[in-house]
């Protein structure tokens, strides 16, 4: 292990020392962009893995499609070559009055500028039995290793919580022929985010993969066997389900407990302004752990997705090395995969579409593809789109959103946005026929 004092000797003390906590997408993007534009000393301290890896690819390691090595976007030599120090340690305390960090092995580390990019941790809501053996969340590389261990002999599993990580975990367990029961508290799958028609399409698809999806079903308790290992769960409706593994996937929250007792202001996350500045001078926060005090219209106070972490990192690096720049992420977009169905969303598609918005919905008869286009009823301006099973171009929709195109323009030019591979069947003609039949206001 590199000793902190040796590591610091490598650098010219006259350069500012930027220390980043966390080697996830936001911390690493920030480090790379600071390096591109400055000769600051840069140290990234992270506890999870020695090198940055793609968290979104965790599922593919479990399913045997990738090895851990394949999920590292940079070769191990990249960091030395670019003079970015990596320290694989856990920080227990931040002391901003002395600009020092306390590491778990007792070492103390000083900084000129501190960037906290400590990410998220899986939520637990105090259920009885939540700390039993073979009960876990899925976030970190260590969680993945634990999952390997915990599912070795499992024949039946229960997943609690119907979001994106829950559906990934269902696919992972399914790939090992483990019988999965998936408890979703809401009336429909991910219905806080998706309109009901899309939710139903995904529910059908999940069930087709032999997942026992139980809607409006909430965890009551996790039951133990005589060895402290899960043997079953009960639901609030009084049902008992036998299982040897429980996955808790009820969302994530900022991983900031190491800041308890520090002077850095926190709420759910670390409170920052539009420049990622905290209440303490020279201390910044980015990525999943940051919470904006002023929320940009149409965005969230805490953004917990990959591309926003990257944008946070880029913006802060620009501020620190070129010119102070506020975070201006533009229109929302996101993508995910529900088993075989790819999902993309651009702009604003509320789960309940109400005045002043209206939407047009098309679904393929086989029920594996659909689009929903949202527009303003008064101005007819295009507001956002959900696409399932049809790949769309981000750049095209972003342009249409920026230019304030009307819904009729978007529908006429839909083919321009299609990004499906060559020889895929195209549906723009039938989508437009349905649109013209239904949307007569224009
Ligand atoms: C299974 C899974 C699938 C996902 N899929 C998608 C997807 O398809 N699309 C998408 O947009 N998003 C996805 N996400 C979310 C996305 O991965 C996160 O939003 C993103 O990785 C957050 O990046 P980050 O840099 O803010 O933090 P993280 O990636 O969490 O990195 C923070 C790092 O800081 C370290 N750390 C924390 N505290 C300390 C400390 N005190 N000392 C030292 N180190 C510390 C942590 O160990 C961690 O390694 C997924 C998440 C998971 C878990």
Coordinates of C-alpha atoms and ligand atoms in Angstrom, one line a residue:
X1 CA 0.0 0.0 0.0
X2 CA 1.3 3.5 -0.8
X3 CA 2.0 5.5 2.3
X4 CA 0.5 9.0 2.3
X5 CA 3.8 10.7 3.0
X6 CA 5.5 9.0 0.0
X7 CA 2.6 9.9 -2.2
X8 CA 2.8 13.6 -1.3
X9 CA 6.6 13.7 -2.0
X10 CA 5.9 13.0 -5.7
X11 CA 4.4 16.4 -6.1
X12 CA 5.5 20.0 -6.2
X13 CA 4.2 21.5 -3.0
X14 CA 3.7 24.9 -4.8
X15 CA 0.8 23.3 -6.8
X16 CA -2.6 23.3 -5.3
X17 CA -3.6 19.9 -3.9
X18 CA -7.0 18.8 -5.0
X19 CA -8.3 15.8 -3.2
X20 CA -11.4 14.0 -4.4
X21 CA -13.3 11.5 -2.2
X22 CA -14.7 8.8 -4.5
X23 CA -13.5 7.2 -7.7
X24 CA -17.0 6.8 -9.3
X25 CA -18.0 8.5 -12.5
X26 CA -18.3 12.0 -11.0
X27 CA -15.0 12.0 -9.0
X28 CA -13.1 10.5 -11.9
X29 CA -14.5 12.8 -14.6
X30 CA -13.7 15.7 -12.4
X31 CA -10.1 14.5 -11.8
X32 CA -9.5 13.8 -15.6
X33 CA -10.9 17.2 -16.6
X34 CA -8.9 19.1 -13.9
X35 CA -5.8 17.3 -15.2
X36 CA -6.5 18.3 -18.8
X37 CA -6.6 21.9 -17.9
X38 CA -4.2 22.4 -15.0
X39 CA -1.0 21.2 -13.3
X40 CA -2.7 20.8 -9.9
X41 CA -1.7 17.9 -7.7
X42 CA -4.7 15.5 -7.8
X43 CA -5.4 12.7 -5.4
X44 CA -8.5 10.5 -5.6
X45 CA -9.2 8.6 -2.4
X46 CA -11.8 5.8 -2.6
X47 CA -12.6 2.8 -0.5
X48 CA -14.5 0.5 -2.8
X49 CA -12.0 -0.6 -5.5
X50 CA -8.4 0.5 -6.4
X51 CA -9.5 1.6 -9.9
X52 CA -12.6 3.3 -11.3
X53 CA -15.1 0.8 -12.9
X54 CA -18.4 1.2 -14.5
X55 CA -21.1 0.6 -11.9
X56 CA -23.8 0.3 -14.5
X57 CA -22.0 -2.9 -15.8
X58 CA -22.1 -4.7 -12.4
X59 CA -25.0 -6.9 -13.5
X60 CA -23.0 -8.2 -16.5
X61 CA -20.2 -9.5 -14.3
X62 CA -22.7 -11.6 -12.3
X63 CA -24.3 -12.8 -15.5
X64 CA -20.9 -13.8 -16.9
X65 CA -20.9 -11.4 -19.9
X66 CA -18.0 -9.4 -18.6
X67 CA -15.2 -9.8 -16.2
X68 CA -14.4 -7.1 -13.6
X69 CA -11.3 -6.2 -15.7
X70 CA -13.6 -5.4 -18.6
X71 CA -15.6 -2.8 -16.6
X72 CA -12.6 -0.5 -16.1
X73 CA -12.7 2.2 -18.8
X74 CA -9.0 3.0 -18.3
X75 CA -5.9 0.9 -18.2
X76 CA -4.3 0.7 -14.8
X77 CA -1.2 2.7 -16.1
X78 CA -3.4 5.6 -17.2
X79 CA -3.4 7.2 -13.7
X80 CA 0.3 7.3 -13.2
X81 CA 0.8 8.5 -16.7
X82 CA -1.6 11.4 -16.1
X83 CA -0.3 12.1 -12.6
X84 CA -3.6 11.3 -10.9
X85 CA -2.8 9.7 -7.5
X86 CA -5.1 6.9 -6.4
X87 CA -5.4 5.9 -2.8
X88 CA -7.6 2.9 -1.9
X89 CA -8.6 4.0 1.7
X90 CA -11.7 4.9 3.6
X91 CA -12.1 8.4 5.0
X92 CA -13.6 8.5 8.5
X93 CA -13.6 12.2 9.1
X94 CA -13.3 15.6 7.3
X95 CA -11.9 18.4 9.4
X96 CA -12.4 21.5 7.4
X97 CA -10.9 23.9 9.9
X98 CA -7.5 22.3 9.4
X99 CA -8.2 21.2 5.8
X100 CA -7.4 17.6 6.8
X101 CA -8.9 14.2 6.2
X102 CA -8.7 11.3 8.6
X103 CA -8.2 7.9 7.0
X104 CA -9.4 4.6 8.6
X105 CA -5.8 3.4 9.2
X106 CA -5.1 6.5 11.3
X107 CA -3.2 8.5 8.6
X108 CA -4.1 12.2 8.2
X109 CA -4.1 13.8 4.7
X110 CA -4.3 17.5 3.9
X111 CA -5.9 19.2 1.0
X112 CA -6.2 22.7 -0.5
X113 CA -9.4 21.9 -2.4
X114 CA -11.7 19.0 -1.4
X115 CA -14.3 17.5 -3.8
X116 CA -16.7 15.0 -2.2
X117 CA -18.0 12.5 -4.7
X118 CA -19.0 9.8 -2.3
X119 CA -22.0 8.4 -4.2
X120 CA -25.0 6.6 -2.7
X121 CA -25.8 3.6 -0.5
X122 CA -28.8 1.3 -0.7
X123 CA -31.8 2.3 1.5
X124 CA -33.0 0.1 4.4
X125 CA -36.1 1.1 6.2
X126 CA -35.7 -0.7 9.5
X127 CA -37.6 -3.9 8.6
X128 CA -37.4 -6.7 11.0
X129 CA -34.8 -9.1 9.8
X130 CA -33.1 -6.7 7.3
X131 CA -29.6 -7.5 8.7
X132 CA -30.0 -11.3 8.5
X133 CA -27.5 -13.4 6.4
X134 CA -28.4 -13.5 2.7
X135 CA -30.3 -10.2 2.9
X136 CA -28.6 -7.4 1.0
X137 CA -28.8 -4.4 -1.3
X138 CA -26.9 -4.0 -4.6
X139 CA -24.7 -1.0 -5.1
X140 CA -21.0 -1.6 -4.6
X141 CA -18.5 -4.1 -5.9
X142 CA -18.5 -5.6 -2.4
X143 CA -22.3 -6.0 -2.7
X144 CA -21.7 -8.0 -6.0
X145 CA -19.1 -10.2 -4.2
X146 CA -21.5 -10.8 -1.4
X147 CA -24.3 -11.6 -3.9
X148 CA -22.1 -14.3 -5.4
X149 CA -21.7 -15.8 -2.0
X150 CA -25.3 -15.3 -0.8
X151 CA -26.9 -16.8 -3.9
X152 CA -24.6 -19.8 -4.3
X153 CA -27.3 -22.3 -3.0
X154 CA -30.4 -20.2 -3.3
X155 CA -33.3 -21.7 -5.2
X156 CA -35.9 -19.0 -4.3
X157 CA -35.3 -15.2 -3.9
X158 CA -37.5 -12.2 -3.0
X159 CA -36.7 -8.8 -4.3
X160 CA -38.2 -5.8 -2.5
X161 CA -38.7 -2.6 -4.4
X162 CA -39.6 -2.0 -8.0
X163 CA -37.1 0.4 -9.5
X164 CA -34.3 0.0 -12.0
X165 CA -31.9 -1.8 -9.7
X166 CA -34.7 -4.2 -8.7
X167 CA -35.4 -5.2 -12.2
X168 CA -31.7 -5.6 -12.9
X169 CA -31.3 -7.9 -9.9
X170 CA -34.3 -9.9 -11.0
X171 CA -32.6 -10.4 -14.4
X172 CA -29.4 -11.4 -12.7
X173 CA -31.0 -14.0 -10.4
X174 CA -33.1 -15.2 -13.2
X175 CA -29.9 -15.9 -15.3
X176 CA -28.9 -18.4 -12.5
X177 CA -32.3 -20.1 -12.6
X178 CA -33.2 -18.8 -9.2
X179 CA -37.0 -18.4 -8.8
X180 CA -37.7 -14.7 -8.2
X181 CA -40.7 -13.1 -6.4
X182 CA -40.6 -9.4 -7.0
X183 CA -42.6 -7.3 -4.4
X184 CA -43.7 -3.8 -5.6
X185 CA -45.6 -1.7 -3.2
X186 CA -47.2 0.5 -5.8
X187 CA -50.2 -0.3 -8.0
X188 CA -48.0 -0.5 -11.0
X189 CA -44.3 -1.1 -11.7
X190 CA -42.2 2.2 -11.4
X191 CA -45.5 4.1 -11.6
X192 CA -44.0 7.2 -9.9
X193 CA -42.0 7.6 -13.0
X194 CA -43.9 5.9 -15.9
X195 CA -47.4 6.4 -17.0
X196 CA -49.6 3.3 -16.5
X197 CA -49.6 2.1 -20.1
X198 CA -45.8 1.9 -20.2
X199 CA -45.8 0.4 -16.7
X200 CA -48.2 -2.4 -17.8
X201 CA -46.1 -3.1 -20.9
X202 CA -43.0 -3.6 -18.6
X203 CA -45.0 -5.7 -16.1
X204 CA -46.1 -8.1 -18.8
X205 CA -42.5 -8.4 -20.0
X206 CA -41.2 -9.0 -16.5
X207 CA -43.8 -11.8 -16.0
X208 CA -42.9 -13.3 -19.4
X209 CA -39.4 -13.8 -18.0
X210 CA -41.0 -16.0 -15.3
X211 CA -40.6 -13.4 -12.5
X212 CA -43.4 -13.7 -10.0
X213 CA -44.3 -9.9 -10.0
X214 CA -46.5 -9.0 -7.1
X215 CA -48.0 -5.5 -7.3
X216 CA -49.4 -3.7 -4.2
X217 CA -47.4 -6.1 -2.1
X218 CA -45.3 -4.7 0.8
X219 CA -42.7 -6.4 2.9
X220 CA -43.7 -6.9 6.5
X221 CA -40.8 -9.0 8.0
X222 CA -37.8 -11.1 7.0
X223 CA -37.8 -14.4 8.9
X224 CA -34.7 -16.2 10.2
X225 CA -33.8 -19.9 10.4
X226 CA -31.8 -21.2 13.3
X227 CA -28.5 -20.0 11.9
X228 CA -29.5 -16.4 11.4
X229 CA -30.1 -16.8 7.7
X230 CA -33.2 -15.8 5.9
X231 CA -35.8 -18.6 5.4
X232 CA -38.9 -16.6 4.3
X233 CA -40.5 -13.2 4.2
X234 CA -44.0 -12.1 5.2
X235 CA -46.0 -9.4 3.4
X236 CA -48.4 -6.9 4.9
X237 CA -51.2 -8.9 3.4
X238 CA -50.2 -11.8 5.6
X239 CA -48.6 -13.9 2.9
X240 CA -45.5 -16.0 3.7
X241 CA -43.0 -16.6 0.9
X242 CA -40.1 -19.1 1.3
X243 CA -36.8 -17.9 0.1
X244 CA -33.0 -18.2 0.7
X245 CA -32.1 -14.8 -0.5
X246 CA -33.7 -11.3 -0.2
X247 CA -32.6 -8.3 -2.3
X248 CA -33.5 -4.9 -0.9
X249 CA -33.8 -2.5 -3.8
X250 CA -35.9 0.3 -2.4
X251 CA -33.8 3.2 -3.8
X252 CA -30.6 4.7 -2.7
X253 CA -29.6 7.7 -0.7
X254 CA -26.4 9.8 -0.4
X255 CA -23.5 8.1 1.2
X256 CA -22.5 10.8 3.6
X257 CA -22.4 9.3 7.1
X258 CA -18.6 9.9 7.4
X259 CA -19.5 13.7 7.4
X260 CA -21.4 13.4 10.7
X261 CA -19.9 15.9 13.1
X262 CA -18.2 17.9 10.3
X263 CA -19.0 21.5 9.6
X264 CA -20.2 20.7 6.1
X265 CA -24.0 21.3 5.9
X266 CA -26.1 18.3 4.8
X267 CA -29.7 17.5 4.5
X268 CA -30.5 14.2 2.6
X269 CA -27.3 14.9 0.7
X270 CA -24.5 17.5 0.9
X271 CA -26.0 20.9 0.3
X272 CA -24.5 22.7 -2.7
X273 CA -25.3 25.7 -4.9
X274 CA -25.3 25.8 -8.7
X275 CA -21.4 25.9 -8.6
X276 CA -21.3 22.7 -6.4
X277 CA -20.0 24.9 -3.5
X278 CA -20.8 23.7 0.0
X279 CA -21.1 26.1 2.9
X280 CA -17.4 25.6 3.6
X281 CA -14.8 27.4 1.4
X282 CA -12.8 25.1 -0.9
X283 CA -15.1 22.2 -0.2
X284 CA -17.4 21.0 -3.1
X285 CA -19.7 18.1 -3.6
X286 CA -20.8 16.4 -6.9
X287 CA -22.6 13.3 -8.2
X288 CA -25.1 11.2 -6.3
X289 CA -24.1 12.7 -2.9
X290 CA -24.8 16.3 -3.8
X291 CA -28.2 18.0 -3.1
X292 CA -28.9 21.3 -4.8
X293 CA -30.3 24.0 -2.5
X294 CA -32.0 25.6 -5.5
X295 CA -33.5 23.1 -7.9
X296 CA -33.4 23.7 -11.6
X297 CA -36.9 23.6 -13.2
X298 CA -37.8 20.1 -14.3
X299 CA -34.8 18.5 -12.5
X300 CA -34.4 16.9 -9.0
X301 CA -32.5 18.2 -6.0
X302 CA -30.5 15.0 -5.9
X303 CA -29.6 13.5 -9.3
X304 CA -28.7 9.9 -9.1
X305 CA -27.8 8.9 -12.6
X306 CA -24.6 8.2 -14.5
X307 CA -24.6 11.0 -17.0
X308 CA -25.4 13.7 -14.5
X309 CA -22.4 12.6 -12.3
X310 CA -20.3 13.0 -15.4
X311 CA -21.7 16.5 -16.1
X312 CA -21.2 17.5 -12.5
X313 CA -17.6 16.5 -12.7
X314 CA -17.0 18.3 -16.0
X315 CA -18.7 21.5 -14.8
X316 CA -16.8 21.7 -11.5
X317 CA -13.4 20.9 -13.2
X318 CA -14.1 23.8 -15.6
X319 CA -14.9 26.1 -12.7
X320 CA -11.8 25.2 -10.8
X321 CA -9.4 25.5 -13.8
X322 CA -10.9 27.9 -16.4
X323 CA -13.8 30.0 -15.3
X324 CA -16.5 29.8 -12.6
X325 CA -19.4 28.1 -14.4
X326 CA -22.9 27.2 -13.1
X327 CA -24.4 23.8 -13.6
X328 CA -26.7 23.9 -16.6
X329 CA -27.6 20.4 -17.6
X330 CA -30.2 21.2 -20.3
X331 CA -33.1 18.8 -20.9
X332 CA -33.5 15.7 -18.9
X333 CA -32.7 12.3 -20.5
X334 CA -32.2 8.8 -19.2
X335 CA -32.0 5.3 -20.4
X336 CA -32.3 1.8 -18.9
X337 CA -33.1 -1.8 -19.9
X338 CA -35.9 -3.9 -18.6
X339 CA -34.8 -7.4 -19.5
X340 CA -34.9 -7.2 -23.3
X341 CA -36.7 -3.9 -23.6
X342 CA -34.6 -0.8 -23.9
X343 CA -36.0 2.4 -22.5
X344 CA -35.1 6.0 -23.3
X345 CA -36.7 9.2 -22.1
X346 CA -36.0 12.8 -23.3
X347 CA -37.5 15.9 -21.8
X348 CA -40.4 15.8 -19.5
X349 CA -42.8 12.9 -19.4
X350 CA -44.8 13.0 -16.2
X351 CA -46.3 9.7 -14.8
X352 CA -49.7 11.4 -14.8
X353 CA -50.3 13.6 -17.8
X354 CA -52.6 16.4 -17.0
X355 CA -53.4 19.9 -18.1
X356 CA -51.6 21.9 -19.6
X357 CA -50.1 18.7 -21.2
X358 CA -51.5 16.0 -23.4
X359 CA -49.9 13.0 -24.9
X360 CA -50.0 10.7 -27.8
X361 CA -49.4 7.0 -27.2
X362 CA -48.6 4.2 -29.7
X363 CA -48.0 0.6 -28.8
X364 CA -47.0 -2.2 -31.1
X365 CA -49.6 -5.1 -31.0
X366 CA -47.0 -7.5 -29.7
X367 CA -46.5 -5.3 -26.7
X368 CA -42.8 -4.9 -26.7
X369 CA -42.5 -1.5 -28.2
X370 CA -44.2 1.8 -27.5
X371 CA -43.7 5.5 -27.6
X372 CA -45.4 8.4 -25.8
X373 CA -45.0 11.9 -27.0
X374 CA -46.0 14.7 -24.6
X375 CA -46.9 18.2 -25.8
X376 CA -48.5 21.4 -24.4
X377 CA -52.2 21.5 -25.2
X378 CA -52.2 25.3 -25.8
X379 CA -49.0 25.9 -27.6
X380 CA -48.6 22.4 -29.1
X381 CA -44.9 22.6 -28.2
X382 CA -43.2 19.2 -27.8
X383 CA -42.3 18.5 -24.1
X384 CA -40.9 15.0 -24.0
X385 CA -40.9 11.4 -25.2
X386 CA -40.7 7.9 -23.7
X387 CA -39.5 5.2 -26.1
X388 CA -39.5 1.5 -25.3
X389 CA -38.0 -1.0 -27.7
X390 CA -37.2 1.6 -30.3
X391 CA -33.8 3.3 -30.1
X392 CA -33.9 7.1 -30.5
X393 CA -31.2 9.7 -30.9
X394 CA -30.5 11.9 -28.0
X395 CA -29.0 14.6 -30.0
X396 CA -32.1 15.0 -32.3
X397 CA -34.6 15.1 -29.4
X398 CA -32.4 17.5 -27.5
X399 CA -32.3 19.8 -30.5
X400 CA -36.1 19.7 -30.9
X401 CA -36.6 20.4 -27.2
X402 CA -34.1 23.4 -27.3
X403 CA -35.7 24.7 -30.5
X404 CA -39.2 24.4 -29.0
X405 CA -40.5 22.3 -32.0
X406 CA -44.3 21.6 -32.2
X407 CA -45.6 18.1 -31.8
X408 CA -46.7 18.0 -35.5
X409 CA -43.1 18.7 -36.6
X410 CA -41.7 16.0 -34.2
X411 CA -44.2 13.4 -35.5
X412 CA -43.5 14.3 -39.2
X413 CA -39.7 14.0 -38.6
X414 CA -39.8 11.0 -36.2
X415 CA -37.8 8.9 -38.6
X416 CA -34.8 11.3 -38.3
X417 CA -34.6 10.4 -34.6
X418 CA -34.7 6.7 -35.1
X419 CA -31.4 5.0 -34.1
X420 CA -32.3 1.4 -34.6
X421 CA -29.7 -0.8 -36.3
X422 CA -30.0 -1.3 -40.1
X423 CA -32.7 -3.8 -41.2
X424 CA -34.8 -3.3 -38.1
X425 CA -38.5 -2.9 -39.0
X426 CA -39.5 0.8 -38.9
X427 CA -42.9 1.9 -37.5
X428 CA -43.0 5.7 -38.2
X429 CA -45.7 5.3 -40.9
X430 CA -48.2 3.5 -38.7
X431 CA -47.3 5.7 -35.7
X432 CA -48.1 8.7 -37.7
X433 CA -51.3 7.2 -39.1
X434 CA -52.5 6.7 -35.5
X435 CA -51.4 10.1 -34.5
X436 CA -53.3 11.8 -37.3
X437 CA -56.4 9.9 -36.4
X438 CA -56.3 10.7 -32.8
X439 CA -54.8 14.1 -32.4
X440 CA -57.1 16.4 -34.4
X441 CA -56.6 19.6 -32.4
X442 CA -53.6 20.7 -34.6
Ligands
LIG1 C1 -26.6 -1.8 -10.1 C2 -26.7 -0.3 -10.6 C3 -27.0 -0.1 -11.9 C4 -27.1 1.2 -12.3 N1 -27.5 1.5 -13.6 C5 -27.6 2.7 -14.0 C6 -27.9 3.0 -15.4 O1 -28.2 2.1 -16.2 N2 -28.0 4.3 -15.8 C7 -27.7 5.3 -15.0 O2 -27.8 6.5 -15.4 N3 -27.4 5.1 -13.7 C8 -27.3 3.8 -13.2 N4 -27.0 3.6 -11.9 C9 -26.7 4.8 -11.0 C10 -25.3 5.3 -11.3 O3 -24.4 4.2 -11.3 C11 -24.9 6.3 -10.2 O4 -25.7 7.4 -10.3 C12 -23.4 6.7 -10.3 O5 -22.5 5.6 -10.4 C13 -23.0 7.6 -9.2 O6 -21.7 8.0 -9.4 P1 -20.9 8.8 -8.3 O7 -19.6 9.1 -8.9 O8 -21.7 10.0 -7.8 O9 -20.8 7.9 -7.0 P2 -20.3 6.3 -6.9 O10 -20.2 5.7 -8.2 O11 -21.1 5.8 -5.8 O12 -18.8 6.5 -6.3 C14 -18.6 6.9 -5.0 C15 -17.3 6.2 -4.5 O13 -16.9 6.9 -3.3 C16 -16.5 5.9 -2.3 N5 -16.7 6.5 -1.0 C17 -17.8 6.9 -0.3 N6 -17.5 7.3 0.9 C18 -16.2 7.2 1.0 C19 -15.3 7.5 2.1 N7 -15.7 8.0 3.3 N8 -14.0 7.2 1.9 C20 -13.5 6.7 0.8 N9 -14.3 6.4 -0.3 C21 -15.6 6.6 -0.1 C22 -17.5 4.8 -2.6 O14 -17.0 3.6 -2.0 C23 -17.6 4.8 -4.1 O15 -16.7 3.9 -4.6 C24 -26.9 2.3 -11.4 C25 -26.5 2.0 -10.1 C26 -26.4 0.7 -9.7 C27 -26.0 0.4 -8.3

